[in-house]
Coordinates of C-alpha atoms in Angstrom, one line a residue:
X1 CA 124.8 93.1 109.0
X2 CA 124.7 90.8 112.0
X3 CA 124.8 87.0 112.0
X4 CA 125.3 86.8 108.2
X5 CA 128.0 87.7 105.7
X6 CA 125.4 88.8 103.2
X7 CA 127.0 87.3 100.1
X8 CA 126.7 84.3 97.7
X9 CA 129.6 82.9 95.8
X10 CA 128.7 81.4 92.4
X11 CA 131.3 79.1 90.9
X12 CA 130.9 78.0 87.2
X13 CA 133.0 74.8 86.8
X14 CA 132.7 74.8 83.0
X15 CA 134.3 78.3 82.5
X16 CA 136.2 78.3 85.8
X17 CA 134.8 81.7 86.6
X18 CA 133.3 83.0 89.9
X19 CA 131.0 85.8 90.8
X20 CA 130.0 87.3 94.1
X21 CA 126.4 88.5 94.6
X22 CA 124.7 90.2 97.5
X23 CA 121.8 88.3 99.1
X24 CA 118.6 90.1 98.8
X25 CA 118.2 91.1 102.4
X26 CA 114.5 90.3 102.7
X27 CA 115.2 86.7 101.9
X28 CA 117.2 86.2 105.1
X29 CA 114.4 86.6 107.8
X30 CA 112.0 85.0 105.3
X31 CA 114.0 81.8 105.0
X32 CA 116.6 82.1 107.8
X33 CA 119.4 80.0 106.4
X34 CA 120.2 76.3 106.1
X35 CA 117.5 74.2 104.3
X36 CA 115.2 77.2 104.0
X37 CA 117.5 79.6 102.2
X38 CA 118.9 76.6 100.3
X39 CA 115.5 75.8 98.9
X40 CA 114.8 79.4 98.0
X41 CA 118.1 79.6 96.1
X42 CA 117.5 76.3 94.4
X43 CA 114.1 77.5 93.1
X44 CA 115.8 80.6 91.7
X45 CA 118.8 79.0 90.2
X46 CA 117.6 75.6 88.9
X47 CA 116.1 75.7 85.4
X48 CA 112.7 74.1 85.1
X49 CA 112.9 70.4 84.4
X50 CA 116.7 70.5 84.7
X51 CA 118.6 67.2 84.4
X52 CA 119.7 66.4 88.0
X53 CA 123.0 65.0 86.6
X54 CA 123.4 67.7 84.0
X55 CA 125.8 70.7 84.4
X56 CA 122.9 73.3 84.8
X57 CA 121.7 71.6 88.0
X58 CA 123.0 73.8 90.9
X59 CA 124.7 72.3 93.9
X60 CA 124.2 74.7 96.8
X61 CA 125.9 74.8 100.2
X62 CA 124.3 77.0 102.8
X63 CA 125.3 78.0 106.3
X64 CA 123.4 79.2 109.3
X65 CA 123.2 82.5 111.2
X66 CA 123.6 80.5 114.4
X67 CA 126.9 78.8 113.4
X68 CA 130.0 80.3 114.9
X69 CA 128.1 82.0 117.6
X70 CA 127.9 81.1 121.3
X71 CA 125.1 78.7 120.3
X72 CA 127.9 76.2 119.7
X73 CA 125.6 73.2 119.2
X74 CA 124.5 74.6 115.8
X75 CA 127.6 73.8 113.6
X76 CA 125.7 72.5 110.6
X77 CA 125.4 73.2 106.9
X78 CA 122.8 72.3 104.3
X79 CA 123.1 71.1 100.7
X80 CA 120.3 71.6 98.2
X81 CA 120.0 70.4 94.6
X82 CA 117.5 68.6 92.3
X83 CA 117.7 65.0 93.4
X84 CA 118.9 62.4 90.9
X85 CA 117.1 59.8 93.0
X86 CA 113.7 61.4 93.1
X87 CA 113.8 64.1 90.4
X88 CA 112.2 66.4 93.1
X89 CA 113.7 68.6 95.8
X90 CA 117.0 67.2 97.0
X91 CA 118.3 68.4 100.3
X92 CA 120.5 67.2 103.1
X93 CA 122.2 68.3 106.3
X94 CA 125.5 67.6 107.9
X95 CA 127.4 68.8 111.0
X96 CA 131.0 69.5 111.9
X97 CA 133.8 71.9 111.5
X98 CA 133.2 72.6 107.8
X99 CA 130.1 74.7 108.8
X100 CA 132.3 76.9 111.1
X101 CA 134.9 77.3 108.4
X102 CA 132.3 78.4 105.9
X103 CA 131.1 81.0 108.3
X104 CA 134.6 82.4 108.4
X105 CA 134.5 83.1 104.6
X106 CA 132.6 86.1 103.2
X107 CA 129.8 83.8 102.0
X108 CA 126.5 82.5 103.4
X109 CA 126.0 80.2 100.4
X110 CA 128.0 78.6 97.6
X111 CA 126.3 77.9 94.3
X112 CA 128.1 75.5 92.0
X113 CA 127.1 75.0 88.4
X114 CA 128.7 73.6 85.3
X115 CA 131.1 70.7 84.9
X116 CA 134.8 70.6 85.1
X117 CA 136.5 69.2 82.0
X118 CA 138.4 66.7 84.2
X119 CA 138.1 65.7 87.8
X120 CA 139.0 68.6 90.0
X121 CA 138.7 70.2 93.4
X122 CA 138.1 73.8 94.5
X123 CA 139.9 75.7 97.2
X124 CA 138.1 78.7 98.7
X125 CA 140.3 80.8 100.9
X126 CA 138.4 83.8 102.1
X127 CA 137.1 85.4 98.8
X128 CA 139.8 83.7 96.6
X129 CA 138.9 80.6 94.6
X130 CA 141.4 78.3 92.9
X131 CA 140.8 75.3 90.8
X132 CA 143.0 72.2 91.2
X133 CA 143.4 68.9 89.3
X134 CA 142.1 65.9 91.3
X135 CA 143.3 63.3 88.9
X136 CA 145.6 61.9 91.7
X137 CA 142.6 61.8 94.1
X138 CA 140.4 59.7 91.8
X139 CA 139.2 56.6 93.4
X140 CA 140.3 57.6 96.9
X141 CA 137.9 57.2 99.9
X142 CA 136.4 60.3 101.4
X143 CA 138.8 60.0 104.4
X144 CA 141.9 59.6 102.1
X145 CA 140.7 62.6 100.0
X146 CA 140.5 64.9 103.0
X147 CA 143.9 63.9 104.2
X148 CA 145.5 64.3 100.8
X149 CA 144.1 67.7 100.2
X150 CA 145.1 69.0 103.6
X151 CA 148.7 67.8 103.0
X152 CA 148.7 69.2 99.5
X153 CA 147.6 72.7 100.7
X154 CA 149.9 72.5 103.7
X155 CA 147.2 73.4 106.2
X156 CA 145.6 70.9 108.6
X157 CA 143.0 73.6 109.5
X158 CA 141.5 73.4 106.0
X159 CA 138.1 71.8 106.0
X160 CA 137.0 69.5 103.1
X161 CA 133.7 68.3 101.7
X162 CA 134.4 65.4 99.4
X163 CA 132.8 62.5 97.5
X164 CA 134.1 58.9 97.4
X165 CA 133.9 56.3 94.7
X166 CA 130.1 56.2 94.8
X167 CA 129.9 59.9 93.9
X168 CA 132.4 59.6 91.2
X169 CA 130.4 56.8 89.7
X170 CA 127.1 58.7 90.0
X171 CA 125.4 56.3 92.4
X172 CA 122.1 58.0 92.7
X173 CA 122.2 57.9 96.5
X174 CA 125.8 59.0 96.9
X175 CA 126.6 61.3 99.8
X176 CA 128.9 64.2 100.5
X177 CA 131.4 63.6 103.4
X178 CA 133.1 66.0 105.7
X179 CA 135.1 64.9 108.8
X180 CA 133.5 61.5 108.6
X181 CA 130.0 63.0 108.7
X182 CA 127.6 62.6 105.7
X183 CA 125.2 64.9 103.9
X184 CA 123.5 61.6 103.2
X185 CA 120.1 61.5 101.6
X186 CA 118.7 62.3 98.1
X187 CA 122.0 61.8 96.1
X188 CA 123.8 65.1 96.6
X189 CA 127.1 63.2 96.1
X190 CA 126.0 62.0 92.7
X191 CA 125.3 65.6 91.6
X192 CA 128.8 66.6 92.8
X193 CA 130.3 63.7 90.9
X194 CA 128.4 64.6 87.8
X195 CA 130.2 67.9 87.9
X196 CA 133.6 66.2 88.0
X197 CA 134.0 67.8 91.4
X198 CA 135.9 65.6 93.8
X199 CA 136.0 68.0 96.7
X200 CA 135.6 71.5 98.1
X201 CA 138.2 72.8 100.5
X202 CA 137.5 75.8 102.7
X203 CA 139.7 78.2 104.7
X204 CA 138.3 81.3 106.2
X205 CA 139.8 84.1 108.2
X206 CA 136.8 86.5 108.3
X207 CA 134.9 87.5 111.4
X208 CA 131.2 88.4 111.7
X209 CA 129.2 90.2 114.4
X210 CA 126.2 89.3 116.4
X211 CA 123.8 92.1 117.4
X212 CA 123.6 91.5 121.2
X213 CA 126.6 89.4 122.2
X214 CA 126.3 89.7 126.0
X215 CA 122.6 88.7 126.1
X216 CA 123.4 85.8 123.7
X217 CA 126.1 84.5 125.9
X218 CA 123.8 84.4 128.9
X219 CA 121.1 82.6 126.8
X220 CA 123.7 80.2 125.3
X221 CA 125.0 79.2 128.7
X222 CA 121.4 78.3 129.8
X223 CA 120.8 76.3 126.6
X224 CA 124.1 74.5 127.0
X225 CA 123.1 73.5 130.5
X226 CA 119.7 72.3 129.3
X227 CA 121.4 70.4 126.4
X228 CA 123.3 68.3 129.1
X229 CA 120.2 67.5 131.0
X230 CA 117.6 64.7 130.9
X231 CA 116.1 65.8 127.5
X232 CA 119.3 64.6 125.7
X233 CA 120.5 62.0 128.1
X234 CA 119.7 59.1 125.8
X235 CA 121.7 60.6 122.9
X236 CA 124.7 61.4 125.1
X237 CA 124.8 58.0 127.0
X238 CA 123.6 55.7 124.3
X239 CA 123.0 57.4 121.0
X240 CA 120.1 56.6 118.6
X241 CA 121.1 52.9 118.5
X242 CA 119.0 52.6 121.6
X243 CA 116.0 53.0 119.4
X244 CA 116.4 49.5 117.9
X245 CA 115.4 47.6 121.1
X246 CA 112.6 50.1 121.7
X247 CA 111.0 49.7 118.3
X248 CA 111.5 46.0 118.3
X249 CA 109.5 45.8 121.6
X250 CA 106.8 48.0 120.0
X251 CA 106.5 45.8 117.0
X252 CA 107.6 48.8 114.8
X253 CA 111.1 47.7 113.7
X254 CA 110.9 46.9 109.9
X255 CA 112.8 43.8 109.0
X256 CA 113.3 41.6 106.0
X257 CA 112.3 44.4 103.6
X258 CA 109.3 45.4 105.6
X259 CA 107.7 41.9 105.7
X260 CA 108.0 41.8 109.5
X261 CA 108.0 44.4 112.2
X262 CA 110.2 42.6 114.7
X263 CA 113.6 41.0 114.4
X264 CA 114.7 37.9 116.2
X265 CA 118.4 39.0 116.1
X266 CA 117.7 42.4 117.7
X267 CA 119.4 41.5 121.0
X268 CA 122.7 40.6 119.2
X269 CA 122.9 44.1 117.6
X270 CA 121.2 46.1 120.4
X271 CA 122.8 49.2 121.9
X272 CA 123.7 47.1 124.9
X273 CA 125.5 44.5 122.8
X274 CA 127.3 47.1 120.7
X275 CA 128.6 49.0 123.8
X276 CA 129.6 45.9 125.6
X277 CA 131.7 44.5 122.7
X278 CA 132.5 47.2 120.3
X279 CA 132.3 50.7 121.8
X280 CA 135.3 52.9 121.0
X281 CA 134.5 56.5 121.9
X282 CA 132.0 59.4 121.8
X283 CA 132.9 61.9 119.2
X284 CA 132.2 65.7 119.1
X285 CA 131.9 68.1 122.0
X286 CA 128.3 67.1 122.7
X287 CA 129.0 63.4 123.0
X288 CA 126.0 62.7 120.8
X289 CA 128.0 60.8 118.1
X290 CA 129.2 57.4 119.0
X291 CA 132.1 55.5 117.4
X292 CA 132.4 51.7 117.3
X293 CA 135.2 49.3 116.4
X294 CA 135.8 45.8 115.1
X295 CA 138.2 44.1 112.7
X296 CA 138.0 43.0 109.1
X297 CA 138.7 39.5 107.8
X298 CA 142.5 40.2 107.8
X299 CA 142.4 41.4 111.3
X300 CA 142.9 45.1 110.5
X301 CA 141.0 47.5 112.8
X302 CA 137.8 49.1 111.5
X303 CA 136.1 52.0 113.2
X304 CA 132.9 53.8 112.2
X305 CA 130.0 55.9 113.4
X306 CA 126.8 54.0 114.1
X307 CA 123.3 55.3 114.6
X308 CA 119.8 53.8 114.4
X309 CA 119.0 54.3 110.8
X310 CA 122.3 52.7 109.6
X311 CA 121.9 49.9 112.1
X312 CA 118.3 49.2 110.9
X313 CA 118.9 49.5 107.2
X314 CA 122.1 47.3 107.1
X315 CA 120.8 45.0 109.8
X316 CA 117.2 43.9 110.3
X317 CA 116.1 45.2 106.9
X318 CA 118.6 42.7 105.3
X319 CA 118.2 40.1 108.0
X320 CA 121.8 40.5 109.3
X321 CA 122.5 40.3 113.0
X322 CA 126.3 40.3 113.1
X323 CA 127.5 43.5 114.8
X324 CA 131.0 43.1 113.3
X325 CA 129.6 43.1 109.8
X326 CA 127.3 46.0 110.5
X327 CA 130.1 48.2 111.7
X328 CA 132.1 47.2 108.7
X329 CA 129.2 47.9 106.3
X330 CA 128.5 51.3 107.8
X331 CA 132.2 52.1 107.6
X332 CA 132.3 51.0 104.0
X333 CA 129.4 53.3 103.2
X334 CA 131.1 56.3 104.8
X335 CA 134.4 55.6 102.9
X336 CA 132.7 55.2 99.6
X337 CA 130.2 58.0 100.3
X338 CA 126.9 56.1 100.3
X339 CA 123.6 56.8 102.1
X340 CA 123.2 53.9 104.4
X341 CA 119.4 53.9 104.3
X342 CA 119.1 53.7 100.5
X343 CA 122.0 51.2 100.4
X344 CA 120.4 48.8 102.9
X345 CA 116.9 49.2 101.4
X346 CA 118.1 48.6 97.8
X347 CA 120.1 45.5 98.9
X348 CA 117.0 44.2 100.8
X349 CA 114.9 44.6 97.6
X350 CA 117.5 42.6 95.7
X351 CA 117.6 39.9 98.4
X352 CA 113.8 39.5 98.1
X353 CA 114.2 39.4 94.3
X354 CA 116.7 36.5 94.7
X355 CA 114.5 34.8 97.2
X356 CA 111.5 34.9 94.8
X357 CA 113.6 33.7 91.9
X358 CA 113.3 37.0 90.1
X359 CA 117.1 37.5 90.1
X360 CA 119.3 34.5 89.2
X361 CA 122.8 33.7 90.4
X362 CA 124.0 34.6 86.9
X363 CA 122.4 38.0 87.2
X364 CA 123.9 38.6 90.6
X365 CA 127.4 37.6 89.5
X366 CA 127.2 34.5 91.6
X367 CA 126.5 36.4 94.7
X368 CA 124.0 34.6 97.0
X369 CA 121.9 37.6 98.0
X370 CA 119.7 36.0 100.6
X371 CA 118.4 37.6 103.8
X372 CA 121.0 37.1 106.6
X373 CA 124.0 36.6 104.3
X374 CA 126.4 39.0 105.9
X375 CA 129.2 38.4 103.4
X376 CA 126.8 39.1 100.5
X377 CA 125.8 42.5 102.1
X378 CA 129.5 43.6 102.2
X379 CA 130.1 42.4 98.7
X380 CA 127.0 44.2 97.4
X381 CA 128.2 47.5 98.9
X382 CA 131.5 47.1 97.1
X383 CA 129.7 46.4 93.8
X384 CA 127.4 49.4 94.2
X385 CA 130.2 51.8 94.8
X386 CA 132.1 50.5 91.7
X387 CA 128.9 50.1 89.7
X388 CA 130.2 46.6 88.9
X389 CA 127.9 43.9 87.6
X390 CA 124.8 43.8 89.7
X391 CA 126.0 46.9 91.5
X392 CA 125.3 48.9 88.4
X393 CA 121.6 48.1 88.7
X394 CA 121.5 48.6 92.5
X395 CA 123.3 52.0 92.1
X396 CA 120.1 53.3 90.6
X397 CA 118.1 52.9 93.8
X398 CA 115.2 50.6 94.5
X399 CA 112.6 52.5 92.4
X400 CA 114.7 52.7 89.2
X401 CA 116.2 49.2 89.7
X402 CA 112.7 47.7 90.0
X403 CA 111.5 49.5 86.9
X404 CA 114.5 48.3 85.0
X405 CA 114.2 44.7 86.2
X406 CA 110.4 44.5 86.2
X407 CA 109.0 41.0 86.8
X408 CA 106.7 42.4 89.4
X409 CA 109.5 43.6 91.6
X410 CA 108.0 47.1 91.9
X411 CA 105.7 45.7 94.5
X412 CA 108.4 45.3 97.1
X413 CA 110.6 48.4 96.2
X414 CA 110.2 50.3 99.5
X415 CA 110.4 54.0 98.6
X416 CA 108.3 57.1 98.4
X417 CA 109.0 59.3 95.3
X418 CA 112.2 57.3 94.9
X419 CA 113.6 57.8 98.4
X420 CA 113.9 54.7 100.4
X421 CA 111.9 54.4 103.7
X422 CA 113.5 54.9 107.1
X423 CA 113.4 52.5 110.0
X424 CA 109.8 52.9 111.3
X425 CA 106.7 50.7 110.7
X426 CA 104.1 52.9 108.9
X427 CA 101.3 50.4 109.5
X428 CA 101.7 51.0 113.3
X429 CA 102.7 54.7 113.2
X430 CA 100.0 56.2 111.0
X431 CA 100.9 59.9 111.4
X432 CA 104.3 58.9 110.3
X433 CA 102.8 57.0 107.4
X434 CA 101.1 60.2 106.3
X435 CA 104.2 62.3 106.8
X436 CA 106.3 59.8 104.7
X437 CA 103.7 59.9 101.9
X438 CA 103.3 63.7 101.6
X439 CA 106.9 64.8 102.3
X440 CA 108.4 66.7 99.3
X441 CA 111.7 65.1 100.0
X442 CA 110.3 61.5 99.8
X443 CA 110.3 59.0 102.6
X444 CA 111.9 60.9 105.4
X445 CA 111.3 60.8 109.1
X446 CA 113.5 63.8 109.7
X447 CA 111.4 66.2 107.6
X448 CA 108.0 65.0 108.8
X449 CA 108.6 63.9 112.4
X450 CA 105.2 62.3 112.4
X451 CA 106.4 59.5 114.6
X452 CA 106.7 62.0 117.5
X453 CA 102.9 62.4 117.5
X454 CA 102.4 58.7 117.3
X455 CA 104.8 57.8 120.1
X456 CA 103.8 60.7 122.4
X457 CA 100.1 59.6 122.6
X458 CA 98.8 62.7 120.8
X459 CA 97.0 60.4 118.3
X460 CA 95.2 58.3 120.9
X461 CA 91.8 59.9 120.1
X462 CA 92.7 60.9 116.5
X463 CA 91.7 58.9 113.4
X464 CA 92.1 60.0 109.8
X465 CA 90.7 63.5 110.4
X466 CA 93.2 65.3 112.6
X467 CA 96.4 63.6 111.6
X468 CA 96.8 66.1 108.8
X469 CA 97.3 69.1 111.2
X470 CA 99.8 67.0 113.3
X471 CA 101.8 66.1 110.2
X472 CA 101.8 69.7 109.0
X473 CA 103.0 71.0 112.4
X474 CA 105.8 68.4 112.5
X475 CA 107.0 69.4 109.0
X476 CA 107.0 73.1 109.8
X477 CA 108.7 72.6 113.1
X478 CA 111.4 70.5 111.4
X479 CA 111.9 73.1 108.7
X480 CA 112.6 75.8 111.3
X481 CA 115.1 73.6 113.1
X482 CA 116.8 72.8 109.7
X483 CA 117.0 76.4 108.7
X484 CA 118.3 78.0 111.9
X485 CA 120.2 75.2 112.0
X486 CA 119.6 73.5 115.4
X487 CA 120.1 69.9 116.1
X488 CA 116.9 67.9 116.4
X489 CA 118.4 66.4 119.5
X490 CA 117.7 69.8 121.2
X491 CA 114.0 69.9 120.4
X492 CA 112.9 68.9 123.9
X493 CA 115.3 71.4 125.5
X494 CA 112.9 74.3 124.9
X495 CA 109.9 75.2 127.0
X496 CA 108.4 77.3 124.3
X497 CA 110.4 76.6 121.1
X498 CA 109.1 79.2 118.7
X499 CA 109.3 82.0 121.3
X500 CA 112.8 81.1 122.5
X501 CA 114.1 80.4 119.0
X502 CA 112.8 83.7 117.7
X503 CA 114.5 85.5 120.5
X504 CA 117.8 83.7 119.7
X505 CA 117.5 84.8 116.1
X506 CA 116.8 88.4 117.1
X507 CA 119.8 88.5 119.4
X508 CA 122.1 87.3 116.6
X509 CA 120.7 89.2 113.6
X510 CA 118.8 92.1 115.0
X511 CA 116.0 91.2 112.6
X512 CA 112.6 91.4 114.4
X513 CA 111.2 87.9 114.7
X514 CA 108.1 86.8 116.6
X515 CA 107.1 83.3 117.5
X516 CA 104.2 83.6 115.1
X517 CA 106.4 84.7 112.2
X518 CA 108.9 81.9 112.9
X519 CA 106.0 79.4 112.6
X520 CA 105.2 81.1 109.3
X521 CA 108.8 80.7 108.1
X522 CA 108.4 76.9 108.5
X523 CA 105.1 77.0 106.6
X524 CA 106.7 79.2 103.9
X525 CA 109.6 76.8 103.4
X526 CA 107.4 73.7 103.0
X527 CA 105.1 75.4 100.5
X528 CA 108.2 76.4 98.5
X529 CA 109.5 72.8 98.6
X530 CA 106.1 71.7 97.3
X531 CA 106.1 74.4 94.6
X532 CA 109.5 73.2 93.4
X533 CA 108.1 69.7 93.1
X534 CA 105.0 70.9 91.3
X535 CA 107.2 72.7 88.8
X536 CA 109.2 69.5 88.2
X537 CA 106.1 67.4 87.5
X538 CA 104.6 66.4 90.8
X539 CA 101.0 65.1 90.9
X540 CA 98.9 63.7 93.7
X541 CA 99.8 60.1 92.8
X542 CA 103.3 60.8 94.0
X543 CA 102.0 61.2 97.5
X544 CA 101.6 57.6 98.3
X545 CA 103.3 54.6 100.1
X546 CA 104.7 51.4 98.6
X547 CA 102.0 48.8 97.7
X548 CA 103.3 46.4 100.3
X549 CA 102.3 48.7 103.2
X550 CA 98.7 49.1 101.8
X551 CA 98.0 45.5 100.8
X552 CA 99.8 43.4 103.3
X553 CA 99.0 43.2 107.0
X554 CA 101.8 42.6 109.4
X555 CA 102.4 38.8 109.6
X556 CA 99.9 36.7 111.5
X557 CA 100.9 35.8 115.0
X558 CA 102.1 39.2 115.9
X559 CA 100.2 41.0 118.7
X560 CA 98.0 43.9 117.6
X561 CA 98.1 43.2 113.9
X562 CA 98.4 46.5 112.1
X563 CA 96.5 47.4 108.9
X564 CA 96.8 50.4 106.7
X565 CA 94.5 50.7 103.6
X566 CA 94.7 52.9 100.6
X567 CA 91.3 54.3 101.6
X568 CA 92.6 55.3 105.0
X569 CA 95.8 56.8 103.6
X570 CA 93.8 58.8 101.0
X571 CA 91.6 60.1 103.8
X572 CA 94.6 61.3 105.8
X573 CA 96.1 62.9 102.8
X574 CA 92.9 64.8 102.1
X575 CA 93.0 66.0 105.7
X576 CA 96.6 67.1 105.3
X577 CA 95.9 69.1 102.1
X578 CA 93.0 70.7 103.9
X579 CA 95.1 71.7 106.9
X580 CA 97.7 73.2 104.5
X581 CA 95.0 75.2 102.7
X582 CA 95.7 73.4 99.4
X583 CA 93.2 72.1 96.9
X584 CA 91.8 68.5 96.8
X585 CA 94.4 67.5 94.3
X586 CA 97.3 68.9 96.4
X587 CA 97.9 72.1 94.4
X588 CA 98.7 75.4 96.2
X589 CA 96.2 78.1 95.5
X590 CA 97.5 81.6 94.5
X591 CA 96.0 83.0 97.7
X592 CA 98.1 80.8 99.9
X593 CA 101.2 81.7 98.0
X594 CA 100.4 85.4 98.3
X595 CA 99.7 85.0 102.0
X596 CA 103.2 83.4 102.4
X597 CA 105.0 86.0 100.2
X598 CA 105.8 83.3 97.6
X599 CA 103.6 84.3 94.7
X600 CA 106.1 86.6 93.0
X601 CA 108.9 84.0 93.3
X602 CA 106.8 81.2 91.9
X603 CA 105.0 83.3 89.3
X604 CA 108.3 84.8 88.1
X605 CA 109.4 81.3 87.1

């Protein structure tokens, strides 16, 4: 076998037993790896209507056939599970050395079920698995946990995936951290915490083969050259923080809990300001990850990664324009293991509740949660991670928190299916609006990529009819990237993506793959994601946007006032279902499942 190891490791934490299974070979070219293979394994292993925080919910780590090859910019791994935030498909990606270390074990995927009787960590060394007490690691940050485990195992080359205090306390949007990078969205860290699993340590010494190494080297050199060209210049020189000024100029930067689409303080937290006053270094071989520095109230240095989504969610969304605070807030989220988008959005919801008099000072533990209160933002993050006082409510995410609080606060909880919205104004970017509404993952720009169509001018002559096909194409494209796994920063480095990516896959695995079939892989993955959600209780009403976006125009006085109505969104959703070959209510016909080779898998369940 080329490009894969061909095996799955199943770990049962309850019984402390392990089994090794061969992967059904036909699954590999059908789902590739990463998110695709992870979704397939989740569908097979998750019992119907499983409790996301129960021991039977599988937590699945999946590598990629590209990782560890000369396509060096593909060191990513995927995590799939049933999300405790949405109760639908939960999946997230992360990058870094852990992916390479996993590739050096005999396993393409790890499936973890059960629950340890006390907090523990697992050490996987090649095909040997050992279970260790983590009682001495309880309460440690993600960074402290990694450092302690490496010291305990006596090997600095061990790679660790861990949770912080947020995961231990089952914050529903807790993340899984590795080398400072986060598998951030959908609450994978909460699932890990529910299993009393503090960390997974990996050390591999196995090798694997690629089918055509010399051809792959030649192709990889060319791709590496392209990855250092104009297509990725923004990411290398500035990073995604550059998006903040651009979206502010376009009137597409959500602020004050999506009540405005520009932010008066944008210049103070722009990429230019951050670089001038706080830039520390570029991290990783590609230079795409950027580290910033500041000091806390005691003068101690604080460093942290910063990208657009964290900057948006902790900054404009909460009305905060102090770069020192935003670096500290992002660093806190990384240390505690919290998704920054859901954290910022849930705090912004609470700020609006306080502003409207829905939450009293007594209910906020005396915390003055008002827009722009930087100190309150930092205090709220601490409370969320500890599930202390108000933090216990906010740890549920904006959907559940608003349902618990009531008092009309559901109207300004900015989520889709329970997953909080990213930093784009849907009333201006309507293909994105459609993509957010129909995405199986919830409100996610990375899985729909609809904003690309809006910003590229493709929609200039498109109204409701026609956006459905654009949204579908963006979803399928993203699924292929997320399954191979290739960084989305590379997407413009290809002249003919599907043909070139199919050729890369063939050179590594020797499995025949055409551009047409690779497109079909993306379609297959998205239909299986949707099938999982249908099995877990999805109905058409779940494909929608928050009431605010469908009732409120952008504030008067802004140029080109944007309006999105429920009727317009419903028409776009109809068009999307039609493009997918689904029924009017969004169900998947048997014929479509048979066409994609999914019927036996779905019917078996």
